[in-house]
mmCIF file of C-alpha atoms in Angstrom:
data_model
loop_
_atom_site.group_PDB
_atom_site.id
_atom_site.type_symbol
_atom_site.label_atom_id
_atom_site.label_comp_id
_atom_site.label_asym_id
_atom_site.label_seq_id
_atom_site.Cartn_x
_atom_site.Cartn_y
_atom_site.Cartn_z
ATOM 1 C CA MET K 23 -50.932 165.823 -11.731
ATOM 2 C CA LEU K 24 -50.491 162.612 -13.637
ATOM 3 C CA LEU K 25 -47.950 160.426 -12.447
ATOM 4 C CA ASP K 26 -46.184 157.442 -14.301
ATOM 5 C CA PRO K 27 -47.250 154.089 -13.207
ATOM 6 C CA ASP K 28 -44.171 153.467 -11.218
ATOM 7 C CA THR K 29 -44.539 156.740 -9.129
ATOM 8 C CA GLU K 30 -48.309 155.966 -8.458
ATOM 9 C CA ASN K 31 -47.290 152.411 -6.956
ATOM 10 C CA ASP K 32 -44.549 154.060 -4.905
ATOM 11 C CA VAL K 33 -46.878 156.692 -3.594
ATOM 12 C CA ALA K 34 -49.686 154.025 -2.947
ATOM 13 C CA TYR K 35 -47.313 151.792 -1.063
ATOM 14 C CA GLU K 36 -46.244 154.792 1.179
ATOM 15 C CA LEU K 37 -49.755 156.001 1.781
ATOM 16 C CA CYS K 38 -50.508 152.221 2.991
ATOM 17 C CA GLN K 39 -47.528 152.448 5.570
ATOM 18 C CA LEU K 40 -48.277 155.960 6.714
ATOM 19 C CA LEU K 41 -51.856 155.907 6.747
ATOM 20 C CA GLY K 42 -53.193 152.316 6.531
ATOM 21 C CA ARG K 43 -54.292 152.312 10.334
ATOM 22 C CA ALA K 44 -56.349 155.823 9.801
ATOM 23 C CA VAL K 45 -58.726 153.818 7.547
ATOM 24 C CA LEU K 46 -61.559 151.620 9.232
ATOM 25 C CA PRO K 47 -64.383 149.742 7.782
ATOM 26 C CA ILE K 48 -67.982 150.619 8.938
ATOM 27 C CA ARG K 49 -71.270 148.934 8.218
ATOM 28 C CA ARG K 50 -75.043 149.842 8.681
ATOM 29 C CA THR K 51 -76.809 147.046 10.351
ATOM 30 C CA ASP K 52 -80.195 147.758 9.022
ATOM 31 C CA ALA K 53 -81.534 146.073 6.191
ATOM 32 C CA GLY K 54 -81.788 147.932 2.918
ATOM 33 C CA ALA K 55 -78.652 150.010 3.661
ATOM 34 C CA ALA K 56 -76.913 152.281 0.925
ATOM 35 C CA ASP K 57 -73.786 151.436 -0.910
ATOM 36 C CA GLY K 58 -75.459 148.798 -2.945
ATOM 37 C CA GLY K 59 -77.860 147.590 -0.630
ATOM 38 C CA ARG K 60 -75.230 145.989 1.666
ATOM 39 C CA GLY K 61 -74.277 148.889 4.237
ATOM 40 C CA GLU K 62 -70.753 148.571 3.861
ATOM 41 C CA GLY K 63 -68.455 151.591 3.602
ATOM 42 C CA THR K 64 -65.179 153.205 4.849
ATOM 43 C CA ALA K 65 -64.534 155.932 7.465
ATOM 44 C CA PHE K 66 -61.000 157.470 8.282
ATOM 45 C CA LEU K 67 -59.395 159.267 11.347
ATOM 46 C CA PHE K 68 -58.782 162.834 10.972
ATOM 47 C CA THR K 69 -56.923 165.536 13.460
ATOM 48 C CA GLY K 70 -58.068 169.129 13.044
ATOM 49 C CA ARG K 71 -58.206 171.903 15.568
ATOM 50 C CA GLY K 72 -56.461 169.798 18.146
ATOM 51 C CA ARG K 73 -58.990 167.200 18.082
ATOM 52 C CA GLU K 74 -59.532 163.618 16.394
ATOM 53 C CA TYR K 75 -62.702 162.952 14.284
ATOM 54 C CA LEU K 76 -63.824 159.887 12.337
ATOM 55 C CA LEU K 77 -65.308 161.009 8.825
ATOM 56 C CA THR K 78 -67.510 159.217 6.321
ATOM 57 C CA ALA K 79 -70.012 159.757 3.654
ATOM 58 C CA ASP K 80 -73.503 160.810 5.394
ATOM 59 C CA ALA K 81 -75.385 158.321 3.296
ATOM 60 C CA LEU K 82 -73.809 155.498 5.338
ATOM 61 C CA THR K 83 -74.856 156.880 8.765
ATOM 62 C CA HIS K 84 -78.644 157.234 8.711
ATOM 63 C CA ALA K 85 -79.258 153.893 10.387
ATOM 64 C CA PRO K 86 -80.730 152.751 14.123
ATOM 65 C CA ALA K 87 -77.412 150.579 14.270
ATOM 66 C CA GLY K 88 -74.173 150.125 12.736
ATOM 67 C CA GLU K 89 -70.541 148.899 13.664
ATOM 68 C CA ILE K 90 -66.938 149.866 13.006
ATOM 69 C CA GLY K 91 -64.878 146.919 12.147
ATOM 70 C CA LEU K 92 -61.512 146.104 13.867
ATOM 71 C CA ARG K 93 -58.436 144.533 12.559
ATOM 72 C CA ALA K 94 -55.508 143.322 14.778
ATOM 73 C CA SER K 95 -53.116 146.265 13.914
ATOM 74 C CA VAL K 96 -55.544 149.066 15.037
ATOM 75 C CA THR K 97 -56.020 147.741 18.640
ATOM 76 C CA GLU K 98 -53.492 146.956 21.623
ATOM 77 C CA PRO K 99 -52.820 144.782 23.492
ATOM 78 C CA ALA K 100 -53.077 141.963 21.039
ATOM 79 C CA GLY K 101 -56.312 139.567 21.439
ATOM 80 C CA VAL K 102 -58.296 141.657 23.746
ATOM 81 C CA ALA K 103 -60.637 143.614 21.226
ATOM 82 C CA GLY K 104 -63.206 141.872 19.365
ATOM 83 C CA ASP K 105 -63.813 141.990 15.489
ATOM 84 C CA ALA K 106 -66.119 145.291 15.717
ATOM 85 C CA VAL K 107 -67.498 147.920 17.939
ATOM 86 C CA ALA K 108 -71.070 147.816 17.947
ATOM 87 C CA LEU K 109 -72.868 151.250 17.745
ATOM 88 C CA PRO K 110 -76.522 151.412 18.745
ATOM 89 C CA ASP K 111 -78.146 154.468 17.924
ATOM 90 C CA PHE K 112 -75.985 154.808 15.075
ATOM 91 C CA ALA K 113 -77.258 157.787 13.351
ATOM 92 C CA ALA K 114 -77.303 159.773 16.560
ATOM 93 C CA ARG K 115 -73.514 159.454 17.012
ATOM 94 C CA TRP K 116 -72.912 161.388 13.934
ATOM 95 C CA ARG K 117 -72.917 165.246 12.884
ATOM 96 C CA HIS K 118 -74.659 165.077 9.839
ATOM 97 C CA HIS K 119 -73.756 167.612 7.156
ATOM 98 C CA GLU K 120 -76.091 166.678 4.452
ATOM 99 C CA ASP K 121 -75.231 169.460 2.163
ATOM 100 C CA LEU K 122 -71.722 168.128 1.988
ATOM 101 C CA GLY K 123 -72.751 164.564 2.189
ATOM 102 C CA VAL K 124 -70.211 164.167 5.093
ATOM 103 C CA ALA K 125 -70.818 162.959 8.508
ATOM 104 C CA ILE K 126 -68.354 163.779 11.372
ATOM 105 C CA MET K 127 -68.071 161.704 14.755
ATOM 106 C CA PRO K 128 -65.613 162.940 17.570
ATOM 107 C CA THR K 129 -63.796 160.048 18.834
ATOM 108 C CA GLY K 130 -64.010 160.510 22.570
ATOM 109 C CA GLY K 131 -66.809 157.830 22.988
ATOM 110 C CA LEU K 132 -64.864 155.335 20.887
ATOM 111 C CA HIS K 133 -61.677 155.834 23.072
ATOM 112 C CA GLY K 134 -64.125 155.735 26.119
ATOM 113 C CA HIS K 135 -65.531 152.326 25.027
ATOM 114 C CA ALA K 136 -62.067 150.825 24.356
ATOM 115 C CA GLU K 137 -61.019 151.796 27.648
ATOM 116 C CA GLY K 138 -64.021 150.157 29.505
ATOM 117 C CA ALA K 139 -63.361 146.966 27.388
ATOM 118 C CA GLY K 140 -59.476 146.736 28.372
ATOM 119 C CA TRP K 141 -57.999 147.795 25.171
ATOM 120 C CA ARG K 142 -56.638 150.767 23.186
ATOM 121 C CA TRP K 143 -56.712 152.325 19.826
ATOM 122 C CA ARG K 144 -53.361 152.038 17.872
ATOM 123 C CA THR K 145 -54.409 154.139 14.889
ATOM 124 C CA GLN K 146 -53.037 156.855 12.648
ATOM 125 C CA GLN K 147 -54.634 159.859 11.651
ATOM 126 C CA VAL K 148 -54.927 162.082 8.416
ATOM 127 C CA PRO K 149 -53.282 165.341 9.701
ATOM 128 C CA ASP K 150 -54.598 168.601 9.034
ATOM 129 C CA PRO K 151 -51.408 169.817 7.254
ATOM 130 C CA ILE K 152 -51.889 167.317 4.191
ATOM 131 C CA ALA K 153 -55.683 167.930 3.818
ATOM 132 C CA ALA K 154 -56.095 169.830 0.897
ATOM 133 C CA ASP K 155 -57.042 173.636 1.345
ATOM 134 C CA ARG K 156 -59.105 175.892 -1.052
ATOM 135 C CA ASP K 157 -56.444 176.666 -3.345
ATOM 136 C CA ALA K 158 -55.370 173.128 -3.677
ATOM 137 C CA ILE K 159 -58.927 172.083 -4.604
ATOM 138 C CA ALA K 160 -58.996 175.048 -7.059
ATOM 139 C CA ARG K 161 -56.045 173.741 -8.864
ATOM 140 C CA ILE K 162 -57.870 170.419 -9.847
ATOM 141 C CA GLY K 163 -58.886 171.182 -13.596
ATOM 142 C CA ALA K 164 -60.626 168.961 -16.179
ATOM 143 C CA GLN K 165 -57.497 167.221 -17.127
ATOM 144 C CA PRO K 166 -57.504 163.802 -15.123
ATOM 145 C CA GLY K 167 -54.942 163.508 -12.406
ATOM 146 C CA SER K 168 -53.768 160.569 -10.142
ATOM 147 C CA ALA K 169 -55.799 159.827 -7.287
ATOM 148 C CA ILE K 170 -55.141 156.940 -4.714
ATOM 149 C CA VAL K 171 -58.085 155.771 -2.493
ATOM 150 C CA LEU K 172 -57.455 153.807 0.700
ATOM 151 C CA ALA K 173 -60.531 151.734 1.352
ATOM 152 C CA HIS K 174 -61.962 148.611 2.835
ATOM 153 C CA GLY K 175 -63.426 146.458 0.326
ATOM 154 C CA ALA K 176 -66.037 144.109 0.938
ATOM 155 C CA GLY K 177 -65.619 140.612 0.073
ATOM 156 C CA ALA K 178 -68.566 137.748 -0.882
ATOM 157 C CA ASP K 179 -67.621 136.061 2.534
ATOM 158 C CA GLY K 180 -67.847 139.295 4.606
ATOM 159 C CA ALA K 181 -64.307 139.936 4.772
ATOM 160 C CA ARG K 182 -63.212 143.668 4.856
ATOM 161 C CA PRO K 183 -59.785 144.019 3.484
ATOM 162 C CA LEU K 184 -57.690 147.047 3.392
ATOM 163 C CA GLU K 185 -57.098 148.090 -0.152
ATOM 164 C CA VAL K 186 -55.707 150.529 -2.540
ATOM 165 C CA ALA K 187 -57.154 151.698 -5.683
ATOM 166 C CA ILE K 188 -55.216 153.992 -8.189
ATOM 167 C CA GLU K 189 -57.749 156.030 -10.007
ATOM 168 C CA ARG K 190 -58.155 159.463 -11.985
ATOM 169 C CA VAL K 191 -59.553 162.451 -10.331
ATOM 170 C CA ALA K 192 -61.060 165.873 -12.611
ATOM 171 C CA ARG K 193 -63.031 168.548 -12.231
ATOM 172 C CA VAL K 194 -66.421 168.210 -13.977
ATOM 173 C CA GLY K 195 -68.297 171.518 -13.657
ATOM 174 C CA ASP K 196 -68.424 172.361 -10.153
ATOM 175 C CA THR K 197 -67.693 168.896 -8.928
ATOM 176 C CA VAL K 198 -64.270 167.035 -8.337
ATOM 177 C CA ARG K 199 -64.888 163.608 -9.297
ATOM 178 C CA ILE K 200 -63.298 160.071 -9.450
ATOM 179 C CA THR K 201 -63.932 159.102 -13.080
ATOM 180 C CA THR K 202 -65.014 155.558 -12.656
ATOM 181 C CA GLU K 203 -67.150 153.487 -10.335
ATOM 182 C CA LEU K 204 -65.537 151.982 -7.215
ATOM 183 C CA PRO K 205 -65.922 148.654 -5.534
ATOM 184 C CA VAL K 206 -68.532 148.155 -2.936
ATOM 185 C CA GLY K 207 -67.188 149.341 0.424
ATOM 186 C CA TYR K 208 -65.298 152.414 -0.791
ATOM 187 C CA VAL K 209 -68.005 155.067 -0.209
ATOM 188 C CA GLY K 210 -66.684 157.280 2.696
ATOM 189 C CA ALA K 211 -62.974 156.360 1.891
ATOM 190 C CA PRO K 212 -60.206 159.019 1.912
ATOM 191 C CA VAL K 213 -58.842 160.276 -1.456
ATOM 192 C CA PHE K 214 -55.291 161.367 -1.925
ATOM 193 C CA GLY K 215 -53.951 163.183 -5.002
ATOM 194 C CA VAL K 216 -50.290 164.951 -5.815
ATOM 195 C CA GLN K 217 -49.621 168.299 -6.603
ATOM 196 C CA ALA K 218 -46.559 170.177 -7.674
ATOM 197 C CA ALA K 219 -44.730 171.653 -4.672
ATOM 198 C CA ASP K 220 -41.122 173.435 -4.415
ATOM 199 C CA GLY K 221 -38.595 172.579 -6.960
ATOM 200 C CA ASP K 222 -38.927 168.971 -8.355
ATOM 201 C CA GLU K 223 -40.947 167.939 -5.581
ATOM 202 C CA VAL K 224 -44.729 167.050 -5.271
ATOM 203 C CA GLY K 225 -46.778 167.279 -2.591
ATOM 204 C CA LEU K 226 -49.245 164.855 -1.270
ATOM 205 C CA ARG K 227 -52.883 165.926 -0.350
ATOM 206 C CA CYS K 228 -55.954 164.406 0.903
ATOM 207 C CA LEU K 229 -58.567 165.962 -1.496
ATOM 208 C CA GLY K 230 -61.540 164.641 0.391
ATOM 209 C CA LEU K 231 -63.793 161.514 0.602
ATOM 210 C CA VAL K 232 -65.923 159.205 -1.780
ATOM 211 C CA LEU K 233 -69.494 159.956 -2.133
ATOM 212 C CA PRO K 234 -72.027 157.590 -3.558
ATOM 213 C CA ALA K 235 -71.613 156.805 -7.157
ATOM 214 C CA ARG K 236 -73.542 158.995 -10.027
ATOM 215 C CA ASP K 237 -73.286 159.387 -13.376
ATOM 216 C CA GLY K 238 -70.660 156.702 -14.031
ATOM 217 C CA GLY K 239 -68.262 157.943 -11.155
ATOM 218 C CA HIS K 240 -68.121 159.293 -7.760
ATOM 219 C CA PRO K 241 -68.236 162.948 -6.660
ATOM 220 C CA LEU K 242 -65.938 163.950 -3.786
ATOM 221 C CA ALA K 243 -66.721 165.901 -0.549
ATOM 222 C CA THR K 244 -63.533 168.057 -0.960
ATOM 223 C CA PHE K 245 -61.549 168.977 2.243
ATOM 224 C CA ASP K 246 -61.966 172.642 1.805
ATOM 225 C CA ARG K 247 -65.555 172.302 2.859
ATOM 226 C CA ILE K 248 -64.976 169.320 5.045
ATOM 227 C CA ARG K 249 -62.537 171.422 7.149
ATOM 228 C CA GLU K 250 -65.222 174.198 7.708
ATOM 229 C CA ALA K 251 -67.790 171.528 8.894
ATOM 230 C CA VAL K 252 -65.082 170.239 11.475
ATOM 231 C CA ALA K 253 -64.598 173.710 12.555
ATOM 232 C CA ALA K 254 -68.234 173.847 13.256
ATOM 233 C CA ALA K 255 -68.454 170.395 14.929
#
């Protein structure tokens, strides 16, 4: 569904309030990393089958070391956590689904790390009920619709600000795609769309996550298949 600009802005604002703390910056710390050679990407928290998982693009996770960035709003008490959680053996921490382009990390280890360091995560999660199912993905057609991406950009000074991008999503052949290339840091980020629901309402759905750019845009790993991978995790 293609929304008018004012409605797009309203939806983007609400998403930032409801799910901004579900989105975390990640970074490969090896030289020559993916995503423009700088290693920055985005991951997000998802709850499914009664468990919490961190999801991102698999291309970002094949590295000997990496880190998850922290901002003040996602930890408590204030001033205890550092700027990032360093993750040695980075690749081994993920369950890799290279056929989908998705990597999945159960978050038990992250919570254990925080507890041992004297702080707690204060995050939000993308809940399973708003993750798009097979029927919702099948309704995405060739006509572009509104898509909202929540991601951590990558500034020249190393800053990783939380950003929102209003884009277009469409089906091209068998692939659902963002129709333009996104800035550095957006690979792995969740993509949200809206579809008609009962009456005059629209329903918000997390369509999937951003994969590395190809052919002038970004294919998405869609949630109908991500959910199957989570179930197998």
